[in-house]
């Protein structure tokens, strides 16, 4: 009986190498004859490029090449493709503009790469990059979503009139209109979801090399899905057969979504390595990352909620503008549609929903998936709206939610926005979180805060997310240009140790531990004897990588399927060794036993027999013990829960302190509670970051005004309280583990809880709205404005 299987809080196997500083990241890879690339990037948000003069740069010491958009065109490199086609409500395809790897004739955002300087050292490349002369002709630009649809706004693409990429809708407009017509109350809210930068600890990097003997390429890259990168490069950008390109994503220091996408730099270093006859390495600078990593969120929405006289939800109407940036990144169109519109029912029982989403081009870097991707935006909108409704109707916020949450007996629950939730118990997670934060004692704590001159606020968010992306047929019908299954190979070695080859990629999520726990659970093998291999297209089966909190639910299920095949094959071998019929043999606690007897063979003995088949059922069973499986899920999984926050605000300075956070999530059957807690902690930190500190700002002309850590504020440990993390488990009904996803829950649930807490604290002063991030300045100004309005009203009366 193993104590290392599902449910064991094992420390992460991978921590040994990370804590010893022995991780091997892309920038750690230095190949013989290594050369280095530095990119010359547009300083304008929109400009015609009349000429790129590389004469001086080419003459500089150590320079091997300066490559431009003309070279990219001459070598017929393909443009960076978009992986998801969204159609507008009139049936037309989205506007899908070209995306050359190096700008050709026009630059469309600050940071758009124009030239690539390659030299024998990084310093030489950097020095020479300063010598590349670009003759720009600045053009009018639009840097902000709010301005991009105004009549006469500068166009990013002529083909996209009004800068509209697509105009999509979901739900039933007529039913929703009827619901609003019959409503006793209608609550309206305008809100923005701020733009954030992912800021993984390791910046992006890529190292490409060409092997003349094999006429093949190797690319080391900071990627969450090496096979997808290989597929896109083989089919669309580099144009080489897949077997001529090996993509390795070694240790990756965080991604949070931003490393899913195929970026120009990984294509360019690979292509250039053949031209210069040396490996070419590029490592992003931090300020370069702010300007070139895909950002997240950036929505402007108008939402309306219809309620009956008793506070029961009747309908929801949403109009959203979603920023795409200047080019379409790999999954960008899917984020504000199939990961947002489909989530607008949240955990609530809504009879009618209608959502319209316009995707808008601006002269900014691309916006794509960032931890949560669409689901935080849906949750933020709903939870702010529900709080506003409670206030407007004079109903307690918790009671209004309780009244409208989908009940446990309503599952499977078909929403009005396409998704069918398989299982959950939202009332249970709500009660658990309320207990954890001691909601009963809140008024006492509020009085104590007041005695210290502080305003205390309580914030709540009940949320749902869809993850474990997802059935290939469904996403295909919705416009995905890839399948979204997962693959695994289990190789049992002769002495019974096991290697797991997975198509998912771990870049901080602890797969080397949790996937080993699945092996321990199924085979009874110690996790010390399990090795998890990922991130190398030459070693792992074709898989779709890691995003959308899919690795446990989809990748883990593929592993379990392959383990079941191993167990079945082992049973035949064991039956032969035990001189029994396979039907009489069971596999329990790591041993094959003849049912009802004490005759048994340990798993290791069976594995040995498979590789030394002297006494073996050779006519019916092949030697060896290695099995593969592909797993395409039947549905998404639907984690959900309640996030509660208490804040204290200093009314003199506007500083908001998060003093308590209690969350209760349902992430299905838990493989490793310590890792699940850690994942929740990380997501919470990022969610609180967005709510209080972080925002990428472009000015009206598209200049990035806060692209450094001097200007872009990230949360630090001292800004966060100890989190109280609880779980209530309902097992996913359609995967073999019963697991749902946990990687994004914190970032999804907590931002509205923080803002709702801030507004709760400020409400007595007359503040009714505040946008993310609730910085001290913004809070202070809101307090002053409310005070001034109160004084004016007082005078008027
Ligand atoms: N797990 C578990 N029990 C469950 C669910 C999950 O033990 N019921 C474990 C899994 O086995 C895995 C971890 O928790 O070890 C996260 O699993 P899962 O929810 O499947 O998410 P993924 O592994 O697919 O990771 C992706 C997810 C996403 S989408 C983002 S964004 C994110 C996140 O994970 N980026 C991260 N967490 C991150 N953590 C780190 N350190 N770095 C990132 O870039």
PDB file of N, CA and C and ligand atoms in Angstrom, residues 12 200 224 253-257 370-372 375 467 504-512 514-515 517 545-553 667-673 675-676 679 686 738-744, ligand 1:
ATOM      1  N   UNK A  12       7.913  18.646  -3.555  1.00  0.00           N
ATOM      2  CA  UNK A  12       8.170  18.524  -4.999  1.00  0.00           C
ATOM      3  C   UNK A  12       9.530  17.898  -5.278  1.00  0.00           C
ATOM      4  N   UNK A 200       6.696  36.535 -15.970  1.00  0.00           N
ATOM      5  CA  UNK A 200       7.310  35.311 -15.456  1.00  0.00           C
ATOM      6  C   UNK A 200       8.721  35.637 -14.979  1.00  0.00           C
ATOM      7  N   UNK A 224       5.667  26.723 -23.261  1.00  0.00           N
ATOM      8  CA  UNK A 224       4.766  25.859 -22.505  1.00  0.00           C
ATOM      9  C   UNK A 224       4.306  24.665 -23.341  1.00  0.00           C
ATOM     10  N   UNK A 253      11.052  28.999 -16.336  1.00  0.00           N
ATOM     11  CA  UNK A 253      10.784  29.703 -15.072  1.00  0.00           C
ATOM     12  C   UNK A 253       9.497  30.492 -15.104  1.00  0.00           C
ATOM     13  N   UNK A 254       8.387  29.787 -15.207  1.00  0.00           N
ATOM     14  CA  UNK A 254       7.078  30.441 -15.209  1.00  0.00           C
ATOM     15  C   UNK A 254       6.660  30.849 -16.603  1.00  0.00           C
ATOM     16  N   UNK A 255       5.385  30.835 -16.835  1.00  0.00           N
ATOM     17  CA  UNK A 255       4.854  31.226 -18.141  1.00  0.00           C
ATOM     18  C   UNK A 255       3.568  32.024 -17.976  1.00  0.00           C
ATOM     19  N   UNK A 256       2.677  31.481 -17.136  1.00  0.00           N
ATOM     20  CA  UNK A 256       1.391  32.129 -16.854  1.00  0.00           C
ATOM     21  C   UNK A 256       0.615  32.418 -18.126  1.00  0.00           C
ATOM     22  N   UNK A 257       0.827  31.601 -19.132  1.00  0.00           N
ATOM     23  CA  UNK A 257       0.124  31.780 -20.403  1.00  0.00           C
ATOM     24  C   UNK A 257       1.003  32.424 -21.453  1.00  0.00           C
ATOM     25  N   UNK A 370      -3.595  35.086 -20.356  1.00  0.00           N
ATOM     26  CA  UNK A 370      -2.787  35.284 -19.152  1.00  0.00           C
ATOM     27  C   UNK A 370      -3.562  34.644 -18.011  1.00  0.00           C
ATOM     28  N   UNK A 371      -2.894  33.930 -17.156  1.00  0.00           N
ATOM     29  CA  UNK A 371      -3.478  33.119 -16.072  1.00  0.00           C
ATOM     30  C   UNK A 371      -4.987  33.375 -15.871  1.00  0.00           C
ATOM     31  N   UNK A 372      -5.777  32.454 -16.314  1.00  0.00           N
ATOM     32  CA  UNK A 372      -7.229  32.589 -16.217  1.00  0.00           C
ATOM     33  C   UNK A 372      -7.872  32.821 -17.569  1.00  0.00           C
ATOM     34  N   UNK A 375     -11.660  33.871 -18.234  1.00  0.00           N
ATOM     35  CA  UNK A 375     -12.470  33.508 -17.075  1.00  0.00           C
ATOM     36  C   UNK A 375     -12.363  34.531 -15.938  1.00  0.00           C
ATOM     37  N   UNK A 467     -11.904  24.481 -17.269  1.00  0.00           N
ATOM     38  CA  UNK A 467     -10.518  24.219 -17.618  1.00  0.00           C
ATOM     39  C   UNK A 467     -10.357  22.778 -18.068  1.00  0.00           C
ATOM     40  N   UNK A 504       2.457  17.261 -21.855  1.00  0.00           N
ATOM     41  CA  UNK A 504       2.255  18.531 -21.143  1.00  0.00           C
ATOM     42  C   UNK A 504       3.620  19.090 -20.754  1.00  0.00           C
ATOM     43  N   UNK A 505       3.643  20.311 -20.270  1.00  0.00           N
ATOM     44  CA  UNK A 505       4.916  20.930 -19.893  1.00  0.00           C
ATOM     45  C   UNK A 505       4.808  21.571 -18.521  1.00  0.00           C
ATOM     46  N   UNK A 506       5.749  21.260 -17.664  1.00  0.00           N
ATOM     47  CA  UNK A 506       5.737  21.840 -16.317  1.00  0.00           C
ATOM     48  C   UNK A 506       6.698  23.013 -16.275  1.00  0.00           C
ATOM     49  N   UNK A 507       6.200  24.167 -15.871  1.00  0.00           N
ATOM     50  CA  UNK A 507       7.084  25.324 -15.723  1.00  0.00           C
ATOM     51  C   UNK A 507       6.803  25.984 -14.375  1.00  0.00           C
ATOM     52  N   UNK A 508       6.656  25.101 -13.363  1.00  0.00           N
ATOM     53  CA  UNK A 508       6.419  25.570 -11.996  1.00  0.00           C
ATOM     54  C   UNK A 508       5.273  24.822 -11.329  1.00  0.00           C
ATOM     55  N   UNK A 509       4.545  24.006 -12.083  1.00  0.00           N
ATOM     56  CA  UNK A 509       3.334  23.369 -11.538  1.00  0.00           C
ATOM     57  C   UNK A 509       3.595  22.063 -10.810  1.00  0.00           C
ATOM     58  N   UNK A 510       4.820  21.553 -10.862  1.00  0.00           N
ATOM     59  CA  UNK A 510       5.137  20.359 -10.074  1.00  0.00           C
ATOM     60  C   UNK A 510       4.731  19.044 -10.706  1.00  0.00           C
ATOM     61  N   UNK A 511       4.660  18.986 -12.035  1.00  0.00           N
ATOM     62  CA  UNK A 511       4.232  17.741 -12.691  1.00  0.00           C
ATOM     63  C   UNK A 511       5.159  16.567 -12.385  1.00  0.00           C
ATOM     64  N   UNK A 512       6.446  16.854 -12.179  1.00  0.00           N
ATOM     65  CA  UNK A 512       7.371  15.741 -11.938  1.00  0.00           C
ATOM     66  C   UNK A 512       6.980  15.004 -10.656  1.00  0.00           C
ATOM     67  N   UNK A 514       3.501  15.300  -9.165  1.00  0.00           N
ATOM     68  CA  UNK A 514       2.109  14.810  -9.184  1.00  0.00           C
ATOM     69  C   UNK A 514       1.928  13.678 -10.192  1.00  0.00           C
ATOM     70  N   UNK A 515       2.626  13.734 -11.319  1.00  0.00           N
ATOM     71  CA  UNK A 515       2.489  12.649 -12.291  1.00  0.00           C
ATOM     72  C   UNK A 515       3.155  11.375 -11.745  1.00  0.00           C
ATOM     73  N   UNK A 517       3.107  10.667  -8.689  1.00  0.00           N
ATOM     74  CA  UNK A 517       2.114  10.161  -7.715  1.00  0.00           C
ATOM     75  C   UNK A 517       1.041   9.316  -8.402  1.00  0.00           C
ATOM     76  N   UNK A 545       0.718  20.415 -24.756  1.00  0.00           N
ATOM     77  CA  UNK A 545       1.337  21.346 -23.815  1.00  0.00           C
ATOM     78  C   UNK A 545       0.442  21.745 -22.656  1.00  0.00           C
ATOM     79  N   UNK A 546       0.858  22.828 -22.009  1.00  0.00           N
ATOM     80  CA  UNK A 546       0.214  23.216 -20.750  1.00  0.00           C
ATOM     81  C   UNK A 546      -0.323  24.634 -20.797  1.00  0.00           C
ATOM     82  N   UNK A 547      -1.587  24.742 -20.538  1.00  0.00           N
ATOM     83  CA  UNK A 547      -2.329  26.004 -20.413  1.00  0.00           C
ATOM     84  C   UNK A 547      -3.734  25.589 -20.009  1.00  0.00           C
ATOM     85  N   UNK A 548      -4.556  26.571 -19.644  1.00  0.00           N
ATOM     86  CA  UNK A 548      -5.953  26.272 -19.331  1.00  0.00           C
ATOM     87  C   UNK A 548      -6.091  25.202 -18.252  1.00  0.00           C
ATOM     88  N   UNK A 549      -5.133  25.136 -17.346  1.00  0.00           N
ATOM     89  CA  UNK A 549      -5.168  24.171 -16.234  1.00  0.00           C
ATOM     90  C   UNK A 549      -5.645  22.800 -16.722  1.00  0.00           C
ATOM     91  N   UNK A 550      -4.932  22.300 -17.741  1.00  0.00           N
ATOM     92  CA  UNK A 550      -5.353  21.066 -18.397  1.00  0.00           C
ATOM     93  C   UNK A 550      -4.458  19.877 -18.065  1.00  0.00           C
ATOM     94  N   UNK A 551      -3.306  20.120 -17.436  1.00  0.00           N
ATOM     95  CA  UNK A 551      -2.313  19.049 -17.381  1.00  0.00           C
ATOM     96  C   UNK A 551      -2.760  17.876 -16.530  1.00  0.00           C
ATOM     97  N   UNK A 552      -3.367  18.151 -15.361  1.00  0.00           N
ATOM     98  CA  UNK A 552      -3.813  17.040 -14.527  1.00  0.00           C
ATOM     99  C   UNK A 552      -5.020  16.360 -15.174  1.00  0.00           C
ATOM    100  N   UNK A 553      -5.995  17.176 -15.594  1.00  0.00           N
ATOM    101  CA  UNK A 553      -7.252  16.604 -16.088  1.00  0.00           C
ATOM    102  C   UNK A 553      -7.066  15.885 -17.427  1.00  0.00           C
ATOM    103  N   UNK A 667     -11.585  21.701  -6.667  1.00  0.00           N
ATOM    104  CA  UNK A 667     -10.735  21.394  -7.829  1.00  0.00           C
ATOM    105  C   UNK A 667     -10.782  19.894  -8.114  1.00  0.00           C
ATOM    106  N   UNK A 668     -11.845  19.267  -7.666  1.00  0.00           N
ATOM    107  CA  UNK A 668     -11.999  17.831  -7.892  1.00  0.00           C
ATOM    108  C   UNK A 668     -11.098  17.051  -6.954  1.00  0.00           C
ATOM    109  N   UNK A 669     -10.887  15.780  -7.285  1.00  0.00           N
ATOM    110  CA  UNK A 669     -10.016  14.923  -6.470  1.00  0.00           C
ATOM    111  C   UNK A 669      -8.614  15.532  -6.473  1.00  0.00           C
ATOM    112  N   UNK A 670      -8.019  15.634  -5.308  1.00  0.00           N
ATOM    113  CA  UNK A 670      -6.731  16.319  -5.187  1.00  0.00           C
ATOM    114  C   UNK A 670      -5.590  15.300  -5.225  1.00  0.00           C
ATOM    115  N   UNK A 671      -4.664  15.504  -6.159  1.00  0.00           N
ATOM    116  CA  UNK A 671      -3.528  14.582  -6.253  1.00  0.00           C
ATOM    117  C   UNK A 671      -2.529  14.907  -5.148  1.00  0.00           C
ATOM    118  N   UNK A 672      -2.143  16.189  -5.049  1.00  0.00           N
ATOM    119  CA  UNK A 672      -1.163  16.593  -4.032  1.00  0.00           C
ATOM    120  C   UNK A 672      -1.646  17.869  -3.347  1.00  0.00           C
ATOM    121  N   UNK A 673      -2.129  17.774  -2.112  1.00  0.00           N
ATOM    122  CA  UNK A 673      -2.698  18.952  -1.438  1.00  0.00           C
ATOM    123  C   UNK A 673      -1.705  20.099  -1.285  1.00  0.00           C
ATOM    124  N   UNK A 675       0.751  20.907  -3.330  1.00  0.00           N
ATOM    125  CA  UNK A 675       0.900  21.579  -4.629  1.00  0.00           C
ATOM    126  C   UNK A 675      -0.371  22.351  -4.968  1.00  0.00           C
ATOM    127  N   UNK A 676      -1.516  21.778  -4.644  1.00  0.00           N
ATOM    128  CA  UNK A 676      -2.778  22.480  -4.890  1.00  0.00           C
ATOM    129  C   UNK A 676      -2.824  23.785  -4.090  1.00  0.00           C
ATOM    130  N   UNK A 679      -0.474  26.249  -5.747  1.00  0.00           N
ATOM    131  CA  UNK A 679      -1.036  26.813  -6.969  1.00  0.00           C
ATOM    132  C   UNK A 679      -2.061  27.898  -6.629  1.00  0.00           C
ATOM    133  N   UNK A 686      -1.242  36.770  -7.874  1.00  0.00           N
ATOM    134  CA  UNK A 686      -1.396  37.475  -9.154  1.00  0.00           C
ATOM    135  C   UNK A 686      -2.747  38.188  -9.235  1.00  0.00           C
ATOM    136  N   UNK A 738     -11.026  11.959 -11.683  1.00  0.00           N
ATOM    137  CA  UNK A 738     -11.998  12.803 -10.958  1.00  0.00           C
ATOM    138  C   UNK A 738     -11.429  14.178 -10.669  1.00  0.00           C
ATOM    139  N   UNK A 739     -10.328  14.492 -11.360  1.00  0.00           N
ATOM    140  CA  UNK A 739      -9.600  15.722 -11.063  1.00  0.00           C
ATOM    141  C   UNK A 739     -10.139  16.878 -11.913  1.00  0.00           C
ATOM    142  N   UNK A 740     -10.116  18.092 -11.357  1.00  0.00           N
ATOM    143  CA  UNK A 740     -10.365  19.310 -12.141  1.00  0.00           C
ATOM    144  C   UNK A 740      -9.065  20.124 -12.099  1.00  0.00           C
ATOM    145  N   UNK A 741      -9.065  21.329 -12.625  1.00  0.00           N
ATOM    146  CA  UNK A 741      -7.830  22.117 -12.660  1.00  0.00           C
ATOM    147  C   UNK A 741      -7.723  23.060 -11.481  1.00  0.00           C
ATOM    148  N   UNK A 742      -6.472  23.402 -11.119  1.00  0.00           N
ATOM    149  CA  UNK A 742      -6.272  24.330 -10.000  1.00  0.00           C
ATOM    150  C   UNK A 742      -5.360  25.499 -10.370  1.00  0.00           C
ATOM    151  N   UNK A 743      -4.694  25.388 -11.514  1.00  0.00           N
ATOM    152  CA  UNK A 743      -3.622  26.348 -11.821  1.00  0.00           C
ATOM    153  C   UNK A 743      -4.049  27.791 -11.905  1.00  0.00           C
ATOM    154  N   UNK A 744      -5.316  28.040 -12.160  1.00  0.00           N
ATOM    155  CA  UNK A 744      -5.725  29.429 -12.385  1.00  0.00           C
ATOM    156  C   UNK A 744      -6.734  29.955 -11.359  1.00  0.00           C
TER     157      UNK A 744
HETATM  158  N1  LIG B   1      -3.215  19.194  -9.203  1.00  0.00           N
HETATM  159  C1  LIG B   1      -3.516  18.367  -8.139  1.00  0.00           C
HETATM  160  N2  LIG B   1      -4.821  18.099  -7.857  1.00  0.00           N
HETATM  161  C2  LIG B   1      -5.827  18.673  -8.555  1.00  0.00           C
HETATM  162  C3  LIG B   1      -5.531  19.537  -9.631  1.00  0.00           C
HETATM  163  C4  LIG B   1      -4.196  19.760  -9.947  1.00  0.00           C
HETATM  164  O1  LIG B   1      -2.614  17.901  -7.445  1.00  0.00           O
HETATM  165  N3  LIG B   1      -7.083  18.421  -8.229  1.00  0.00           N
HETATM  166  C5  LIG B   1      -1.817  19.495  -9.515  1.00  0.00           C
HETATM  167  C6  LIG B   1      -1.411  19.035 -10.907  1.00  0.00           C
HETATM  168  O2  LIG B   1      -1.045  17.717 -10.966  1.00  0.00           O
HETATM  169  C7  LIG B   1      -0.272  20.002 -11.212  1.00  0.00           C
HETATM  170  C8  LIG B   1      -0.733  21.290 -10.562  1.00  0.00           C
HETATM  171  O3  LIG B   1      -1.648  20.902  -9.536  1.00  0.00           O
HETATM  172  O4  LIG B   1       0.915  19.542 -10.626  1.00  0.00           O
HETATM  173  C9  LIG B   1      -1.458  22.228 -11.535  1.00  0.00           C
HETATM  174  O5  LIG B   1      -2.347  21.454 -12.277  1.00  0.00           O
HETATM  175  P1  LIG B   1      -3.411  21.988 -13.349  1.00  0.00           P
HETATM  176  O6  LIG B   1      -4.486  22.726 -12.676  1.00  0.00           O
HETATM  177  O7  LIG B   1      -3.749  20.840 -14.210  1.00  0.00           O
HETATM  178  O8  LIG B   1      -2.633  23.107 -14.201  1.00  0.00           O
HETATM  179  P2  LIG B   1      -1.463  22.858 -15.262  1.00  0.00           P
HETATM  180  O9  LIG B   1      -0.482  21.955 -14.685  1.00  0.00           O
HETATM  181  O10 LIG B   1      -2.042  22.583 -16.595  1.00  0.00           O
HETATM  182  O11 LIG B   1      -0.790  24.274 -15.274  1.00  0.00           O
HETATM  183  C10 LIG B   1      -1.331  25.361 -16.000  1.00  0.00           C
HETATM  184  C11 LIG B   1      -1.806  26.437 -15.070  1.00  0.00           C
HETATM  185  C12 LIG B   1      -1.979  27.686 -15.797  1.00  0.00           C
HETATM  186  S1  LIG B   1      -3.106  27.672 -17.054  1.00  0.00           S
HETATM  187  C13 LIG B   1      -1.226  28.796 -15.510  1.00  0.00           C
HETATM  188  S2  LIG B   1      -1.437  30.234 -16.381  1.00  0.00           S
HETATM  189  C14 LIG B   1      -0.249  28.735 -14.491  1.00  0.00           C
HETATM  190  C15 LIG B   1      -0.493  27.708 -13.498  1.00  0.00           C
HETATM  191  O12 LIG B   1      -0.865  26.564 -14.000  1.00  0.00           O
HETATM  192  N4  LIG B   1       1.015  29.105 -14.731  1.00  0.00           N
HETATM  193  C16 LIG B   1       1.964  28.848 -13.781  1.00  0.00           C
HETATM  194  N5  LIG B   1       0.324  27.688 -12.452  1.00  0.00           N
HETATM  195  C17 LIG B   1       1.605  28.137 -12.583  1.00  0.00           C
HETATM  196  N6  LIG B   1       2.520  27.911 -11.614  1.00  0.00           N
HETATM  197  C18 LIG B   1       3.792  28.331 -11.816  1.00  0.00           C
HETATM  198  N7  LIG B   1       4.692  28.114 -10.819  1.00  0.00           N
HETATM  199  N8  LIG B   1       4.194  28.923 -12.969  1.00  0.00           N
HETATM  200  C19 LIG B   1       3.322  29.192 -13.935  1.00  0.00           C
HETATM  201  O13 LIG B   1       3.725  29.765 -15.063  1.00  0.00           O
END
